[in-house]
Amino acid sequence: MSNQHLIVLDLDGTLLTDDKHISPYTKTVLNKAMEQGHLVMIATGRPYRASSMYYKELKLNTPIVNFNGALVQHPHDPEWGVYHTPLDLTTVHAIVEAMDDFTVNNILAEVMDDIYLHYEDRNLLDVISLGSPKLETGDLRNVLGQNPTSMLIHADEDHVADIRAHLSEVHAEVIEHRRWGAPWHVIEVVKKGLSKAVGIERVAQHYNIPTERIIAFGDEDNDFEMIRYAGHGIAMGNAINELKEMANHVTLSNEEDGVAVYLQKVLNL
């Protein structure tokens, strides 16, 4: 594998250890890959404010996919473009209205790096407040005045399946919804047709990288599309079974430097 490859990294459960760090070994291997001319990028469900620290730590100079494809941009090159595909506000209002009939802990809407909380309860605050976003609390039908990048529905585990069933039954034509990994029982909603693969394809076309030279690593159900799209779709050892079944290869877990072990072997680093 001497040709230039595009290496795509999910963050949580993939690049990051369980304590949310990049291990020194993985960082060294990624640096070697970049020194040899390969491109390294991040594709995550996180907003930019909560992923920029890892982008900077790795000293990347590539576009980044955030919000599972709803936002794609190049932090160092404004001329590359900002591709923002938000949800329709009327759809969000309808979902909020419907949640009155379900048991939910909170509903959040994110407009780029601003957060709107439906309820004052802020159990997710430690997770969502990375990057010090602007926070506003109130009924989303009143305080949210523009199309949001994404929305999150936080519920107890026993209620997640029912909520997702409703979303699929009523809103399948206009939204995509995915479930966060444990311990957070959160449903993330973005506009129909969006996925990490959509953003990665845009980046790959820009750099003229064919799919057979894309290596993508993931662990959760928001990685399905990019693992299927990449010529080398790699599931982490800690990935959900459904992702392992569709992946081209299963590497070691995020706690065992699975990303670095695979790249070092396949790219001869």
mmCIF file of C-alpha atoms in Angstrom:
data_model
loop_
_atom_site.group_PDB
_atom_site.id
_atom_site.type_symbol
_atom_site.label_atom_id
_atom_site.label_comp_id
_atom_site.label_asym_id
_atom_site.label_seq_id
_atom_site.Cartn_x
_atom_site.Cartn_y
_atom_site.Cartn_z
ATOM 1 C CA MET A 1 0.000 0.000 0.000
ATOM 2 C CA SER A 2 2.336 2.708 -1.227
ATOM 3 C CA ASN A 3 -0.348 4.959 -2.752
ATOM 4 C CA GLN A 4 -1.862 7.785 -0.757
ATOM 5 C CA HIS A 5 -4.702 6.614 1.481
ATOM 6 C CA LEU A 6 -7.438 8.495 3.306
ATOM 7 C CA ILE A 7 -7.593 7.308 6.917
ATOM 8 C CA VAL A 8 -10.925 8.125 8.561
ATOM 9 C CA LEU A 9 -11.242 8.040 12.338
ATOM 10 C CA ASP A 10 -14.345 7.947 14.489
ATOM 11 C CA LEU A 11 -13.584 9.356 17.937
ATOM 12 C CA ASP A 12 -15.433 7.749 20.856
ATOM 13 C CA GLY A 13 -14.751 4.043 21.161
ATOM 14 C CA THR A 14 -12.364 4.139 18.206
ATOM 15 C CA LEU A 15 -9.511 6.648 18.191
ATOM 16 C CA LEU A 16 -10.076 7.553 21.841
ATOM 17 C CA THR A 17 -9.459 5.309 24.808
ATOM 18 C CA ASP A 18 -12.247 4.907 27.339
ATOM 19 C CA ASP A 19 -10.884 7.879 29.285
ATOM 20 C CA LYS A 20 -11.091 10.019 26.116
ATOM 21 C CA HIS A 21 -7.402 10.223 25.287
ATOM 22 C CA ILE A 22 -5.333 9.354 22.220
ATOM 23 C CA SER A 23 -2.681 6.859 23.272
ATOM 24 C CA PRO A 24 0.969 7.771 22.576
ATOM 25 C CA TYR A 25 1.364 4.650 20.406
ATOM 26 C CA THR A 26 -1.631 5.482 18.227
ATOM 27 C CA LYS A 27 -0.482 9.093 17.904
ATOM 28 C CA THR A 28 2.993 7.960 16.813
ATOM 29 C CA VAL A 29 1.594 5.630 14.160
ATOM 30 C CA LEU A 30 -0.763 8.296 12.795
ATOM 31 C CA ASN A 31 2.129 10.755 12.609
ATOM 32 C CA LYS A 32 4.134 8.186 10.627
ATOM 33 C CA ALA A 33 1.210 7.721 8.268
ATOM 34 C CA MET A 34 1.001 11.463 7.638
ATOM 35 C CA GLU A 35 4.767 11.705 7.180
ATOM 36 C CA GLN A 36 4.470 9.083 4.447
ATOM 37 C CA GLY A 37 1.872 11.172 2.653
ATOM 38 C CA HIS A 38 -1.357 9.566 3.822
ATOM 39 C CA LEU A 39 -4.296 11.776 4.776
ATOM 40 C CA VAL A 40 -5.855 11.483 8.231
ATOM 41 C CA MET A 41 -9.281 12.896 9.036
ATOM 42 C CA ILE A 42 -11.918 12.730 11.773
ATOM 43 C CA ALA A 43 -15.559 11.749 11.181
ATOM 44 C CA THR A 44 -17.680 11.968 14.304
ATOM 45 C CA GLY A 45 -21.152 12.515 15.637
ATOM 46 C CA ARG A 46 -19.707 15.177 17.918
ATOM 47 C CA PRO A 47 -19.963 18.883 17.107
ATOM 48 C CA TYR A 48 -16.780 20.638 16.066
ATOM 49 C CA ARG A 49 -16.330 22.302 19.456
ATOM 50 C CA ALA A 50 -16.092 18.843 21.094
ATOM 51 C CA SER A 51 -13.702 17.375 18.541
ATOM 52 C CA SER A 52 -11.395 20.279 17.727
ATOM 53 C CA MET A 53 -9.055 19.429 20.599
ATOM 54 C CA TYR A 54 -8.238 16.053 19.020
ATOM 55 C CA TYR A 55 -7.939 17.626 15.569
ATOM 56 C CA LYS A 56 -5.373 20.038 16.992
ATOM 57 C CA GLU A 57 -3.601 17.365 19.032
ATOM 58 C CA LEU A 58 -2.971 15.315 15.897
ATOM 59 C CA LYS A 59 -2.004 18.481 13.971
ATOM 60 C CA LEU A 60 -4.395 17.607 11.167
ATOM 61 C CA ASN A 61 -4.758 19.677 8.026
ATOM 62 C CA THR A 62 -7.773 17.995 6.478
ATOM 63 C CA PRO A 63 -11.532 18.562 6.467
ATOM 64 C CA ILE A 64 -13.565 17.207 9.397
ATOM 65 C CA VAL A 65 -16.998 15.592 9.439
ATOM 66 C CA ASN A 66 -19.175 16.520 12.435
ATOM 67 C CA PHE A 67 -22.751 15.781 13.471
ATOM 68 C CA ASN A 68 -22.647 12.503 11.500
ATOM 69 C CA GLY A 69 -22.329 14.364 8.225
ATOM 70 C CA ALA A 70 -24.564 17.371 8.890
ATOM 71 C CA LEU A 71 -21.487 19.627 9.001
ATOM 72 C CA VAL A 72 -18.358 19.229 6.869
ATOM 73 C CA GLN A 73 -15.649 21.887 6.862
ATOM 74 C CA HIS A 74 -11.905 22.478 6.674
ATOM 75 C CA PRO A 75 -10.734 24.300 9.835
ATOM 76 C CA HIS A 76 -7.575 25.592 8.120
ATOM 77 C CA ASP A 77 -9.040 26.423 4.723
ATOM 78 C CA PRO A 78 -12.242 28.520 4.713
ATOM 79 C CA GLU A 79 -12.214 28.497 0.915
ATOM 80 C CA TRP A 80 -12.737 24.723 0.947
ATOM 81 C CA GLY A 81 -16.319 25.430 1.939
ATOM 82 C CA VAL A 82 -18.673 24.821 4.835
ATOM 83 C CA TYR A 83 -21.334 22.221 4.077
ATOM 84 C CA HIS A 84 -24.079 22.549 6.657
ATOM 85 C CA THR A 85 -27.292 20.537 6.188
ATOM 86 C CA PRO A 86 -29.661 21.198 9.099
ATOM 87 C CA LEU A 87 -33.004 19.690 10.041
ATOM 88 C CA ASP A 88 -36.194 21.450 9.073
ATOM 89 C CA LEU A 89 -37.535 23.442 12.018
ATOM 90 C CA THR A 90 -41.105 22.272 11.442
ATOM 91 C CA THR A 91 -39.960 18.655 11.742
ATOM 92 C CA VAL A 92 -38.189 19.419 15.010
ATOM 93 C CA HIS A 93 -41.298 21.097 16.410
ATOM 94 C CA ALA A 94 -43.395 18.061 15.433
ATOM 95 C CA ILE A 95 -40.979 15.685 17.161
ATOM 96 C CA VAL A 96 -40.943 17.819 20.311
ATOM 97 C CA GLU A 97 -44.735 17.834 20.281
ATOM 98 C CA ALA A 98 -44.852 14.049 19.936
ATOM 99 C CA MET A 99 -42.420 13.545 22.818
ATOM 100 C CA ASP A 100 -45.138 14.757 25.193
ATOM 101 C CA ASP A 101 -46.601 11.260 24.791
ATOM 102 C CA PHE A 102 -43.324 9.523 25.669
ATOM 103 C CA THR A 103 -41.078 9.443 28.723
ATOM 104 C CA VAL A 104 -37.989 11.536 27.975
ATOM 105 C CA ASN A 105 -35.412 13.123 30.241
ATOM 106 C CA ASN A 106 -34.553 15.968 27.916
ATOM 107 C CA ILE A 107 -34.526 17.116 24.316
ATOM 108 C CA LEU A 108 -31.643 19.145 22.941
ATOM 109 C CA ALA A 109 -31.225 20.996 19.679
ATOM 110 C CA GLU A 110 -27.817 22.061 18.424
ATOM 111 C CA VAL A 111 -27.335 24.902 15.964
ATOM 112 C CA MET A 112 -23.694 24.479 14.957
ATOM 113 C CA ASP A 113 -22.035 25.082 18.342
ATOM 114 C CA ASP A 114 -25.013 26.522 20.231
ATOM 115 C CA ILE A 115 -27.235 24.313 22.413
ATOM 116 C CA TYR A 116 -30.918 24.647 23.250
ATOM 117 C CA LEU A 117 -32.277 22.562 26.162
ATOM 118 C CA HIS A 118 -35.972 21.762 26.343
ATOM 119 C CA TYR A 119 -35.870 21.133 30.102
ATOM 120 C CA GLU A 120 -33.733 22.659 32.842
ATOM 121 C CA ASP A 121 -32.506 19.182 33.877
ATOM 122 C CA ARG A 122 -28.941 18.969 32.574
ATOM 123 C CA ASN A 123 -27.805 15.399 33.161
ATOM 124 C CA LEU A 124 -25.938 15.437 29.868
ATOM 125 C CA LEU A 125 -24.196 18.720 30.582
ATOM 126 C CA ASP A 126 -20.754 17.196 31.118
ATOM 127 C CA VAL A 127 -21.001 15.531 27.720
ATOM 128 C CA ILE A 128 -22.502 18.352 25.688
ATOM 129 C CA SER A 129 -20.705 21.327 27.221
ATOM 130 C CA LEU A 130 -17.255 20.575 25.788
ATOM 131 C CA GLY A 131 -16.024 23.684 24.078
ATOM 132 C CA SER A 132 -18.162 26.006 26.246
ATOM 133 C CA PRO A 133 -21.170 26.390 23.943
ATOM 134 C CA LYS A 134 -23.883 28.982 24.376
ATOM 135 C CA LEU A 135 -26.718 27.344 26.341
ATOM 136 C CA GLU A 136 -30.370 28.384 26.286
ATOM 137 C CA THR A 137 -33.181 26.620 28.121
ATOM 138 C CA GLY A 138 -36.875 26.644 27.309
ATOM 139 C CA ASP A 139 -39.577 24.965 25.269
ATOM 140 C CA LEU A 140 -37.890 24.284 21.936
ATOM 141 C CA ARG A 141 -41.093 25.213 20.134
ATOM 142 C CA ASN A 142 -40.554 28.749 21.433
ATOM 143 C CA VAL A 143 -36.832 29.326 21.915
ATOM 144 C CA LEU A 144 -35.531 27.554 18.801
ATOM 145 C CA GLY A 145 -35.920 29.952 15.934
ATOM 146 C CA GLN A 146 -33.780 28.405 13.200
ATOM 147 C CA ASN A 147 -33.133 25.052 11.585
ATOM 148 C CA PRO A 148 -30.899 23.028 13.936
ATOM 149 C CA THR A 149 -27.910 20.980 12.851
ATOM 150 C CA SER A 150 -29.125 18.052 14.930
ATOM 151 C CA MET A 151 -31.296 17.164 17.882
ATOM 152 C CA LEU A 152 -30.793 14.743 20.758
ATOM 153 C CA ILE A 153 -33.470 12.904 22.716
ATOM 154 C CA HIS A 154 -32.287 11.639 26.095
ATOM 155 C CA ALA A 155 -34.454 8.892 27.587
ATOM 156 C CA ASP A 156 -34.157 5.965 29.957
ATOM 157 C CA GLU A 157 -33.008 2.777 28.252
ATOM 158 C CA ASP A 158 -36.453 1.148 28.514
ATOM 159 C CA HIS A 159 -38.050 3.895 26.413
ATOM 160 C CA VAL A 160 -35.502 4.314 23.617
ATOM 161 C CA ALA A 161 -36.912 1.579 21.381
ATOM 162 C CA ASP A 162 -40.449 2.995 21.508
ATOM 163 C CA ILE A 163 -39.234 6.487 20.652
ATOM 164 C CA ARG A 164 -37.167 5.208 17.745
ATOM 165 C CA ALA A 165 -40.130 3.205 16.483
ATOM 166 C CA HIS A 166 -42.221 6.377 16.468
ATOM 167 C CA LEU A 167 -39.529 8.330 14.636
ATOM 168 C CA SER A 168 -39.281 5.621 11.986
ATOM 169 C CA GLU A 169 -43.031 5.360 11.577
ATOM 170 C CA VAL A 170 -43.810 9.073 11.373
ATOM 171 C CA HIS A 171 -40.667 10.846 10.176
ATOM 172 C CA ALA A 172 -38.713 8.269 8.160
ATOM 173 C CA GLU A 173 -38.933 10.331 4.970
ATOM 174 C CA VAL A 174 -37.251 13.399 6.456
ATOM 175 C CA ILE A 175 -34.839 12.260 9.209
ATOM 176 C CA GLU A 176 -32.149 9.759 10.126
ATOM 177 C CA HIS A 177 -31.888 8.661 13.758
ATOM 178 C CA ARG A 178 -29.198 6.748 15.569
ATOM 179 C CA ARG A 179 -28.519 5.618 19.096
ATOM 180 C CA TRP A 180 -25.499 6.602 21.146
ATOM 181 C CA GLY A 181 -23.413 3.893 22.748
ATOM 182 C CA ALA A 182 -23.572 3.085 26.432
ATOM 183 C CA PRO A 183 -23.794 4.561 29.004
ATOM 184 C CA TRP A 184 -25.840 7.312 27.356
ATOM 185 C CA HIS A 185 -29.288 6.348 26.108
ATOM 186 C CA VAL A 186 -29.525 9.130 23.577
ATOM 187 C CA ILE A 187 -31.191 9.210 20.165
ATOM 188 C CA GLU A 188 -29.497 11.548 17.716
ATOM 189 C CA VAL A 189 -31.548 12.960 14.841
ATOM 190 C CA VAL A 190 -30.216 14.530 11.631
ATOM 191 C CA LYS A 191 -31.671 15.318 8.216
ATOM 192 C CA LYS A 192 -32.601 12.437 5.926
ATOM 193 C CA GLY A 193 -29.794 11.109 3.758
ATOM 194 C CA LEU A 194 -26.958 12.304 5.976
ATOM 195 C CA SER A 195 -24.234 10.058 7.314
ATOM 196 C CA LYS A 196 -20.513 10.160 7.867
ATOM 197 C CA ALA A 197 -20.109 8.527 4.450
ATOM 198 C CA VAL A 198 -21.673 11.563 2.743
ATOM 199 C CA GLY A 199 -19.043 13.839 4.245
ATOM 200 C CA ILE A 200 -16.191 11.412 3.607
ATOM 201 C CA GLU A 201 -17.174 11.084 -0.039
ATOM 202 C CA ARG A 202 -16.955 14.856 -0.441
ATOM 203 C CA VAL A 203 -13.462 14.843 1.075
ATOM 204 C CA ALA A 204 -12.313 11.850 -0.969
ATOM 205 C CA GLN A 205 -13.448 13.484 -4.199
ATOM 206 C CA HIS A 206 -11.591 16.669 -3.299
ATOM 207 C CA TYR A 207 -8.328 14.746 -2.859
ATOM 208 C CA ASN A 208 -9.023 12.292 -5.712
ATOM 209 C CA ILE A 209 -8.853 9.304 -3.381
ATOM 210 C CA PRO A 210 -10.752 6.260 -4.746
ATOM 211 C CA THR A 211 -12.847 4.230 -2.314
ATOM 212 C CA GLU A 212 -10.398 1.321 -2.434
ATOM 213 C CA ARG A 213 -7.851 3.606 -0.772
ATOM 214 C CA ILE A 214 -10.117 4.739 2.058
ATOM 215 C CA ILE A 215 -9.525 3.118 5.464
ATOM 216 C CA ALA A 216 -12.303 3.892 7.947
ATOM 217 C CA PHE A 217 -12.483 2.854 11.601
ATOM 218 C CA GLY A 218 -15.656 2.771 13.713
ATOM 219 C CA ASP A 219 -17.514 1.035 16.523
ATOM 220 C CA GLU A 220 -21.183 2.101 16.636
ATOM 221 C CA ASP A 221 -24.319 2.234 14.510
ATOM 222 C CA ASN A 222 -23.559 5.747 13.266
ATOM 223 C CA ASP A 223 -20.542 4.176 11.523
ATOM 224 C CA PHE A 224 -22.511 1.721 9.364
ATOM 225 C CA GLU A 225 -22.530 3.834 6.222
ATOM 226 C CA MET A 226 -18.865 4.819 6.300
ATOM 227 C CA ILE A 227 -17.704 1.272 7.040
ATOM 228 C CA ARG A 228 -19.777 0.064 4.092
ATOM 229 C CA TYR A 229 -18.523 2.910 1.859
ATOM 230 C CA ALA A 230 -14.798 2.588 2.582
ATOM 231 C CA GLY A 231 -12.695 0.124 0.637
ATOM 232 C CA HIS A 232 -11.268 -0.902 3.988
ATOM 233 C CA GLY A 233 -14.062 -0.676 6.542
ATOM 234 C CA ILE A 234 -12.580 -1.645 9.887
ATOM 235 C CA ALA A 235 -14.588 -2.421 13.012
ATOM 236 C CA MET A 236 -12.980 -2.035 16.412
ATOM 237 C CA GLY A 237 -12.751 -5.053 18.708
ATOM 238 C CA ASN A 238 -15.210 -3.288 21.017
ATOM 239 C CA ALA A 239 -17.657 -2.519 18.159
ATOM 240 C CA ILE A 240 -21.269 -3.634 18.135
ATOM 241 C CA ASN A 241 -21.792 -7.016 16.491
ATOM 242 C CA GLU A 242 -23.740 -5.615 13.547
ATOM 243 C CA LEU A 243 -20.772 -3.436 12.566
ATOM 244 C CA LYS A 244 -18.314 -6.314 12.919
ATOM 245 C CA GLU A 245 -20.464 -8.423 10.606
ATOM 246 C CA MET A 246 -20.404 -5.858 7.794
ATOM 247 C CA ALA A 247 -16.779 -4.756 8.210
ATOM 248 C CA ASN A 248 -13.940 -5.954 5.987
ATOM 249 C CA HIS A 249 -11.827 -6.565 9.051
ATOM 250 C CA VAL A 250 -12.055 -6.443 12.846
ATOM 251 C CA THR A 251 -9.059 -4.968 14.636
ATOM 252 C CA LEU A 252 -8.253 -4.793 18.343
ATOM 253 C CA SER A 253 -10.301 -2.619 20.703
ATOM 254 C CA ASN A 254 -9.870 1.093 21.373
ATOM 255 C CA GLU A 255 -8.140 0.162 24.641
ATOM 256 C CA GLU A 256 -5.648 -1.990 22.701
ATOM 257 C CA ASP A 257 -4.610 0.569 20.063
ATOM 258 C CA GLY A 258 -6.695 -1.167 17.407
ATOM 259 C CA VAL A 259 -6.345 1.728 14.960
ATOM 260 C CA ALA A 260 -2.552 1.832 15.231
ATOM 261 C CA VAL A 261 -2.091 -1.945 15.100
ATOM 262 C CA TYR A 262 -4.067 -2.221 11.873
ATOM 263 C CA LEU A 263 -2.422 0.762 10.159
ATOM 264 C CA GLN A 264 1.079 -0.241 11.133
ATOM 265 C CA LYS A 265 0.608 -3.647 9.557
ATOM 266 C CA VAL A 266 -1.322 -2.682 6.425
ATOM 267 C CA LEU A 267 0.602 0.485 5.559
ATOM 268 C CA ASN A 268 3.979 -0.920 6.621
ATOM 269 C CA LEU A 269 4.570 1.953 9.029
#
